[in-house]
Coordinates of C-alpha atoms in Angstrom, one line a residue:
X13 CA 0.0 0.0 0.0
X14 CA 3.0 2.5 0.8
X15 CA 4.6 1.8 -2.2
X16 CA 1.2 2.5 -4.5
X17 CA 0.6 5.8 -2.2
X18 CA 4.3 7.0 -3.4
X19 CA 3.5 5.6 -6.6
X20 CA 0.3 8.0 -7.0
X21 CA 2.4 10.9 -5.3
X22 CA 4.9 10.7 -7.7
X23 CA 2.4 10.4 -11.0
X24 CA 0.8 13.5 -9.4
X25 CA 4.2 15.2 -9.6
X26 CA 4.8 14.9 -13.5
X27 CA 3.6 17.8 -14.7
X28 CA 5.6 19.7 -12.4
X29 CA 8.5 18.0 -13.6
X30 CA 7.2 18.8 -17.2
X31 CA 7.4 15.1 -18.4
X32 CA 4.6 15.9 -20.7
X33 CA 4.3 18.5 -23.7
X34 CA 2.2 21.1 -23.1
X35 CA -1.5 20.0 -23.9
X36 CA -2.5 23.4 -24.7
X37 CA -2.7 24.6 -28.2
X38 CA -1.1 27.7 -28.7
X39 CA -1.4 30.3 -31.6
X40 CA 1.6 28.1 -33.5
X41 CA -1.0 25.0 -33.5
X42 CA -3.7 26.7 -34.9
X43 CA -1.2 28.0 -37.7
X44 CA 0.2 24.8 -38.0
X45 CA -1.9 22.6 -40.2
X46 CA -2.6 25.8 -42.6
X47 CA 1.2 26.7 -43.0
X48 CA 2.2 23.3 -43.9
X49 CA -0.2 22.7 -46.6
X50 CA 0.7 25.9 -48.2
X51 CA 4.2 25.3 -47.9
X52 CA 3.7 21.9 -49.9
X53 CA 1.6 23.3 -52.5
X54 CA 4.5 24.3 -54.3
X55 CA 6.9 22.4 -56.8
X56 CA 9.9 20.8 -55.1
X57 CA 12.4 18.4 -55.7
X58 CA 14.2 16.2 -52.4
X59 CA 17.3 15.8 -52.5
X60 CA 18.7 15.5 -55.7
X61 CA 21.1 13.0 -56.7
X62 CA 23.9 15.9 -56.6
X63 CA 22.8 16.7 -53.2
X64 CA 23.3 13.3 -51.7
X65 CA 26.7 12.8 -53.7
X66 CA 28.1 16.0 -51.3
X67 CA 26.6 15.5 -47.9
X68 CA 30.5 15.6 -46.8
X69 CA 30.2 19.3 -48.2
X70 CA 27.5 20.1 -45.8
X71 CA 29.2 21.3 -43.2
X72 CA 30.9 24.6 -43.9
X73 CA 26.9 25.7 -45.2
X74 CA 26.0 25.1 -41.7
X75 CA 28.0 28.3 -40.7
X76 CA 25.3 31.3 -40.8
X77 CA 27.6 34.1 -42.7
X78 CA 24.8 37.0 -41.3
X79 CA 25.3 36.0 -37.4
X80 CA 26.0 38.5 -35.0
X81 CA 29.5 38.3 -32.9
X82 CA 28.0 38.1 -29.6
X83 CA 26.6 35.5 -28.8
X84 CA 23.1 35.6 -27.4
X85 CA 22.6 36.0 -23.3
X86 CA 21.7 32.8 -22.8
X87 CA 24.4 31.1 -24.6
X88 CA 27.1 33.1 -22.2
X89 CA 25.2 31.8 -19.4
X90 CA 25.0 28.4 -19.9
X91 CA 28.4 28.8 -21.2
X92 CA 30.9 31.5 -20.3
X93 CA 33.9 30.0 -22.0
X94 CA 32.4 30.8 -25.2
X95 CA 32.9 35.0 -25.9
X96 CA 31.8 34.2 -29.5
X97 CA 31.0 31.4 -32.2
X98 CA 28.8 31.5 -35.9
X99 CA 27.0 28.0 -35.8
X100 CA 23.3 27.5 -37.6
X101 CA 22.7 23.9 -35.2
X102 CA 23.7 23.9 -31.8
X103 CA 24.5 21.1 -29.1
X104 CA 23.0 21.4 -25.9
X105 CA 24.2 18.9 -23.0
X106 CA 22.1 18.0 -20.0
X107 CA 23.0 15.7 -17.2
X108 CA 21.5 14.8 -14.0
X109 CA 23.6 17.9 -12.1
X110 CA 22.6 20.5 -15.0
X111 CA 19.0 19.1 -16.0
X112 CA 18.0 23.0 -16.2
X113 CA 21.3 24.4 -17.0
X114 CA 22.8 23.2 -20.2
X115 CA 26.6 23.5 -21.9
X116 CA 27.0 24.1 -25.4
X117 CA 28.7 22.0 -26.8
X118 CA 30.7 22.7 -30.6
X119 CA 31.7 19.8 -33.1
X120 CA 35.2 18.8 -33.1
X121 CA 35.7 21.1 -29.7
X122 CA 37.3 19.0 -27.1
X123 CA 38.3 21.1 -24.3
X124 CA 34.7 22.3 -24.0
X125 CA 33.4 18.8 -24.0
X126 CA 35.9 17.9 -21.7
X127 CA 34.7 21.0 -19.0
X128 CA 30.9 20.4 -19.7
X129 CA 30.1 17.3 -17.6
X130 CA 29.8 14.9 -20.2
X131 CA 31.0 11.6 -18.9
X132 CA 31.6 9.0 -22.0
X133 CA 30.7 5.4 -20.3
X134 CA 27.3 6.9 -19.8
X135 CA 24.4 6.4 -22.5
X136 CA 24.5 9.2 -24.2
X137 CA 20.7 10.4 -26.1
X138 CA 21.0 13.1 -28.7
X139 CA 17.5 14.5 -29.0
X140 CA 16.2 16.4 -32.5
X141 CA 13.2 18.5 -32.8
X142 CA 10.7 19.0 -35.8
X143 CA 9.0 21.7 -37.8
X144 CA 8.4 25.2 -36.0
X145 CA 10.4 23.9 -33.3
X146 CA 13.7 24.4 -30.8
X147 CA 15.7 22.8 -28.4
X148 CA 13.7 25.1 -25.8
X149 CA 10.5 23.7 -27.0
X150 CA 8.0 21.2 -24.5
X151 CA 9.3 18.3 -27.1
X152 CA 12.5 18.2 -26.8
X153 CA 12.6 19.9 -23.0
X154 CA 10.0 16.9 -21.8
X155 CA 12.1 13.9 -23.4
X156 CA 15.1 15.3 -21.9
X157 CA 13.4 15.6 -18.2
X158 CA 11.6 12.2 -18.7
X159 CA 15.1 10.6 -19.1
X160 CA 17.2 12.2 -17.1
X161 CA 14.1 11.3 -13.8
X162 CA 14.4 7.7 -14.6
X163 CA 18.4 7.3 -15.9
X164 CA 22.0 8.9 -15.1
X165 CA 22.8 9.5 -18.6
X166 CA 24.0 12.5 -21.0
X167 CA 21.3 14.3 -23.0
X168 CA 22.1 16.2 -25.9
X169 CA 19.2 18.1 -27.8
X170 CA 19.7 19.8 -31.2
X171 CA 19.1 23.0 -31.6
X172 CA 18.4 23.7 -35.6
X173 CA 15.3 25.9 -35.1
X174 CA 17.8 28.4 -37.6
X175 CA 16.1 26.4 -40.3
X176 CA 12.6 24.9 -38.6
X177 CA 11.6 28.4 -37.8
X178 CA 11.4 29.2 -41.8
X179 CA 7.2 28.6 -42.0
X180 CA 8.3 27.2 -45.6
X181 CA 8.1 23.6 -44.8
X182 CA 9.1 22.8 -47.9
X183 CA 12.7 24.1 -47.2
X184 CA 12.6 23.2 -44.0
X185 CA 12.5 19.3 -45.2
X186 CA 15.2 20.3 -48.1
X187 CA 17.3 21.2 -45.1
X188 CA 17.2 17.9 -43.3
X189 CA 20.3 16.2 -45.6
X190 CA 22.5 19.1 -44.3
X191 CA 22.1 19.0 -40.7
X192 CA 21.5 15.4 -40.2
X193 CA 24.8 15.3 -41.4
X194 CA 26.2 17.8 -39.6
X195 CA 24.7 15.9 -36.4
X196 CA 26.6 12.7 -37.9
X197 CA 29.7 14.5 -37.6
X198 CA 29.3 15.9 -34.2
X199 CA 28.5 12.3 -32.8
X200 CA 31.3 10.9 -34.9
X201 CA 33.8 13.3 -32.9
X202 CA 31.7 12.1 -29.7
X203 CA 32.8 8.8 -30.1
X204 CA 36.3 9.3 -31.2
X205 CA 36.4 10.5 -27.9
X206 CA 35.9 7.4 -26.6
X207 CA 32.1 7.0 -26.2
X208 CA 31.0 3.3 -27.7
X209 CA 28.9 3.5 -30.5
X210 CA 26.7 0.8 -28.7
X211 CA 26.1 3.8 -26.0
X212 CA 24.2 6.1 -28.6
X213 CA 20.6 6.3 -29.0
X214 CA 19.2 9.1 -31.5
X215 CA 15.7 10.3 -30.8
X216 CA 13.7 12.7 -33.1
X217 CA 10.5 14.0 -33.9
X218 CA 8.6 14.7 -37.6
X219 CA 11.3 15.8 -39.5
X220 CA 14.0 15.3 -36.6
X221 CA 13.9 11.7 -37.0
X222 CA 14.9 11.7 -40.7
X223 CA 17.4 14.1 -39.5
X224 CA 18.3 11.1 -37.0
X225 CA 18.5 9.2 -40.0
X226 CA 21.0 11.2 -41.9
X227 CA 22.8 11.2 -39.0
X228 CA 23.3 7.4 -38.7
X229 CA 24.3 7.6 -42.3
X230 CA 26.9 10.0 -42.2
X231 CA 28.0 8.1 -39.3
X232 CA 28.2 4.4 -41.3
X233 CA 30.5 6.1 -43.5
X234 CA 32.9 7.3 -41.2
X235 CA 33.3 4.0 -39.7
X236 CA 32.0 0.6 -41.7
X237 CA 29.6 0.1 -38.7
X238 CA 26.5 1.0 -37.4
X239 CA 25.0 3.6 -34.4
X240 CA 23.1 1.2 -31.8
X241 CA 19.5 2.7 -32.4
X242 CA 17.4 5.5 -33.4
X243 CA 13.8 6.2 -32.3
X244 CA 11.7 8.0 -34.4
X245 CA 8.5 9.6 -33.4
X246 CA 5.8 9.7 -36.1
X247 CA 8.4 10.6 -38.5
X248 CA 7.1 13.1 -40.9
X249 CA 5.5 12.0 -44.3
X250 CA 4.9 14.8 -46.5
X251 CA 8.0 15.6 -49.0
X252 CA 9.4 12.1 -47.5
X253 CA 6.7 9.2 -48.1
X254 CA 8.0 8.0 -52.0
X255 CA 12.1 8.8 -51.4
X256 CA 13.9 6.0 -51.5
X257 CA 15.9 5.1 -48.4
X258 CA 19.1 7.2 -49.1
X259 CA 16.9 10.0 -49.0
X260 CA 15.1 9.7 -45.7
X261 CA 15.0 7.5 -42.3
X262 CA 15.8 3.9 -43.0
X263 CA 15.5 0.8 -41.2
X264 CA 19.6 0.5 -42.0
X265 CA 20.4 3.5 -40.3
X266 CA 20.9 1.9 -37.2
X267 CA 21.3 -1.6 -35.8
X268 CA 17.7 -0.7 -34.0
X269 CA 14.8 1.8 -35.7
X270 CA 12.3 1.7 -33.9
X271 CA 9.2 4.0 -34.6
X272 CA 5.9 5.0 -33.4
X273 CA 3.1 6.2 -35.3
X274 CA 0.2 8.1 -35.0
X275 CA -0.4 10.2 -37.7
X276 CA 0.2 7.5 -40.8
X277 CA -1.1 9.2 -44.3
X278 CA -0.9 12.8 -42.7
X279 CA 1.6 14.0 -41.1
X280 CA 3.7 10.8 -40.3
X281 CA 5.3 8.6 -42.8
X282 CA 2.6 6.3 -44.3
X283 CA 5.2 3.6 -44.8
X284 CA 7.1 0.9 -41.7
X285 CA 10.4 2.2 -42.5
X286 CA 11.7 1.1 -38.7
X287 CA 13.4 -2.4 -37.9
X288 CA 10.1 -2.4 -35.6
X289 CA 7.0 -0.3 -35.8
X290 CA 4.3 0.8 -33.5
X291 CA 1.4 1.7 -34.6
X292 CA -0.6 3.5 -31.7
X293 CA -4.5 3.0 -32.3
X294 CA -4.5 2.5 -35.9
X295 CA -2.5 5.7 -36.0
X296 CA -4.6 7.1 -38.3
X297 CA -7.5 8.7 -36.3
X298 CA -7.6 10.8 -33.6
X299 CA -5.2 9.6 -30.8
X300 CA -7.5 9.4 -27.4
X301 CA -5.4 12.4 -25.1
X302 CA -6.4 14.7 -27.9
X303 CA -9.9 13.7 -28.8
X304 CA -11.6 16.7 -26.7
X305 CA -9.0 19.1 -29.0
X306 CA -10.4 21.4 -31.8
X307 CA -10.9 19.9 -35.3
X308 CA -8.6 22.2 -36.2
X309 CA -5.5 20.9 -34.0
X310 CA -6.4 17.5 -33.0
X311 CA -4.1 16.0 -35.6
X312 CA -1.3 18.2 -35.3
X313 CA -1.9 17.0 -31.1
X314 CA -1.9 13.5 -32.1
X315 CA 1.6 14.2 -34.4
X316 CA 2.9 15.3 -30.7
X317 CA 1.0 12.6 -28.9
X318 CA 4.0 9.8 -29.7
X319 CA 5.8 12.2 -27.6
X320 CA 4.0 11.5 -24.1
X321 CA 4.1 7.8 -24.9
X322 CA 7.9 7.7 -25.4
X323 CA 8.0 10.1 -22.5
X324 CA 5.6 7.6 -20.2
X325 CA 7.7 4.6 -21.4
X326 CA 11.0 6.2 -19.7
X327 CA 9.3 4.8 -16.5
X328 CA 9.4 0.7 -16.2
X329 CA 6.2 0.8 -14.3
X330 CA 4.1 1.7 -17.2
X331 CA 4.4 -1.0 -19.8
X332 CA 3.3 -0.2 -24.0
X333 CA 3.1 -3.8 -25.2
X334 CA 2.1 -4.3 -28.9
X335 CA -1.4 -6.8 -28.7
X336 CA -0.6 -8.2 -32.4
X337 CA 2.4 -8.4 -34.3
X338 CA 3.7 -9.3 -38.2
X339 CA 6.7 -9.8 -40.0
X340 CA 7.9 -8.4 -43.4
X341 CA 5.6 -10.6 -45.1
X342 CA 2.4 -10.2 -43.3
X343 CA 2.5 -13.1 -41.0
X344 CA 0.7 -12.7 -37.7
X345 CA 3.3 -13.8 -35.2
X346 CA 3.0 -14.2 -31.7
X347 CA 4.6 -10.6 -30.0
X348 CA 4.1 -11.1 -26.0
X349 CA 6.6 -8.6 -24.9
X350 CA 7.3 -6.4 -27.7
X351 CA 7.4 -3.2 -25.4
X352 CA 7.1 0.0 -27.0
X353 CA 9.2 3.4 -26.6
X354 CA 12.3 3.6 -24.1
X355 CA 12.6 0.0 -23.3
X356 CA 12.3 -1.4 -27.4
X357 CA 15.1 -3.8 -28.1
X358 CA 15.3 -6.1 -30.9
X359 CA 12.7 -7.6 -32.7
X360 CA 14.3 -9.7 -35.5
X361 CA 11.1 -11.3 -36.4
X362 CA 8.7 -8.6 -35.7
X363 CA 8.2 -5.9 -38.5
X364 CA 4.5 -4.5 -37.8
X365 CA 3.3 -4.1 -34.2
X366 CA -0.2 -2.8 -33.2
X367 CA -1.6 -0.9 -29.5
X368 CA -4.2 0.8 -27.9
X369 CA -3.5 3.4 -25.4
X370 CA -5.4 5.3 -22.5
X371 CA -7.1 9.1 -22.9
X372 CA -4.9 9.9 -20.0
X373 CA -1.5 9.7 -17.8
X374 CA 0.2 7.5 -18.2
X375 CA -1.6 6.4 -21.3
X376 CA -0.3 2.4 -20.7
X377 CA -2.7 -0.2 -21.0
X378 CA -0.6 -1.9 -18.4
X379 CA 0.9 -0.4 -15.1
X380 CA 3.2 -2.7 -12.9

């Protein structure tokens, strides 16, 4: 009974540890839908072959030619050793000792990594937002407090919102080759100082997940082998769902892809381009904690919903497990503990998995 008392205690307590993206729909969500579909309307071409050929010219474009020298107040705050730097993606680092007060971190820059806190036999997440979105936003600031309260690791969002403020989706998703392999780079200098490639774990959201994907790609060429996994959260569809698989997430990206969707044929990725993929209430309605929303933002709400199950799943006593399962050629298989979101491993013979989930926290069918 005492431990179920602390256990409702603690539940009670998430919000104040802003586990959970804001539920509220701001101006932006409104916007949202209407932006995007304009933005699309548009011709445009993704990526070209030319473009894919020099993804190891990326970098130097990622240097923003019309930034000012200082560097913004809260960049001096959360890191005084910096008195100036021009950088379009930024790393910041959050551990359990600076949850609220990151370091920013630069590629290839090894006595700041070495003052920030960053301990390399830890896991090690690097977190990437979507569209209209930044490091600062509930996304990326809720799967950062979700697993540092359950874990003592390093988590590293990415901050591109340079290129995801642009209300041009269109460019936006152009954009994604660039800084995905930008992020490649920065983890390859991670683990060349000395962080196992078995102890990272990229996580992104919409168009941070194919951005996740590039990343693992850059990453396979600079050494024959392969990050451990990436999670992908309803990775966007629009501009992505016909590319082939050099030219968006792929299931080879990673030794694990695993992704959740809820959003398929909208604004996720209509196709199971993960090793394993969740698909959360059909994941083509209405997800259940937005089903009181507006018509006008209960999709884009479910497109962020993924985000409070991955967030839930960060804590072992809520359990996501997939009710039916099938493999690459449609056979029903038997699936009892295919777990989705944090605690996901390997599910060699599991391609397609299916689950309901709750209206409310912690949105598990299941609670230990």
């Amino acid at each position: 009974q005492g431990i179920s008392l602390a256990r409702i205690s603690l539940q009670r307590s998430y919000k104040h540890l802003n586990l959970l993206p804001d539920t509220k729909m701001d101006k932006q969500s409104f916007v949202f839908p209407l932006i995007f579909l304009l933005s699309c309307s548009g011709s445009f071409s993704f990526p070209t072959k030319k473009t894919l050929a020099n993804l190891n010219k990326y970098e130097k474009h990622l240097v923003d030619p019309a930034a000012l020298d200082a560097v913004d107040q809260h960049l001096k705050k959360a890191n005084p050793a910096l008195n100036s730097f021009r950088t379009s993606v930024l790393f910041y680092l959050y551990t359990k000792s600076s949850i609220n007060s990151p370091y920013v971190l630069l590629n290839n820059n090894s006595t700041l990594l070495k003052s920030s806190g960053f301990d390399k036999s830890k896991k090690t997440y690097v977190v990437s937002h979507g569209f209209m979105d930044s490091v600062h936003s509930d996304i990326t600031q809720s799967i950062k407090n979700a697993l540092l309260t359950f874990n003592d690791v390093n988590v590293i969002g990415i901050d591109w919102s340079y290129y995801t403020k642009n209300i041009l989706y269109s460019w936006v998703a152009g954009e994604t080759p660039e800084v995905g392999n930008y992020v490649g780079r920065f983890v390859t200098f991670l683990v060349k100082q000395g962080l196992s490639p078995d102890n990272l774990h990229l996580i992104g959201h919409s168009l941070g997940a194919h951005v996740s994907g590039f990343a693992g790609k850059r990453f396979q060429e600079e050494y024959d082998l392969k990050l451990y996994r990436i999670t992908c959260l309803d990775p966007a569809g629009p501009l992505f769902n016909y590319n082939k698989p050099t030219a968006r997430l792929d299931r080879t990206d990673a030794d694990v892809v695993d992704c959740i969707l809820s959003t398929r044929y909208l604004y996720g990725h209509i196709k199971l381009i993960g090793t394993a993929n969740f698909i959360v209430n059909g994941g083509t309605v209405v997800q259940p904690p937005c089903k009181w929303e507006d018509f006008r933002t209960a999709y884009f709400c479910s497109h962020v919903s993924v985000v409070k199950y991955f967030n839930s799943s960060c804590d072992d006593w809520n359990i996501f497990e997939a009710e039916s399962c099938y493999d690459r050629n449609g056979v029903e298989r038997n699936c009892n503990g295919a777990r989705m979101g944090f605690p996901a491993s390997r599910y060699p013979t599991f391609h397609e998995m299916h689950l309901e989930v709750n209206e409310d926290y912690p949105y598990a069918k299941e609670e230990w």
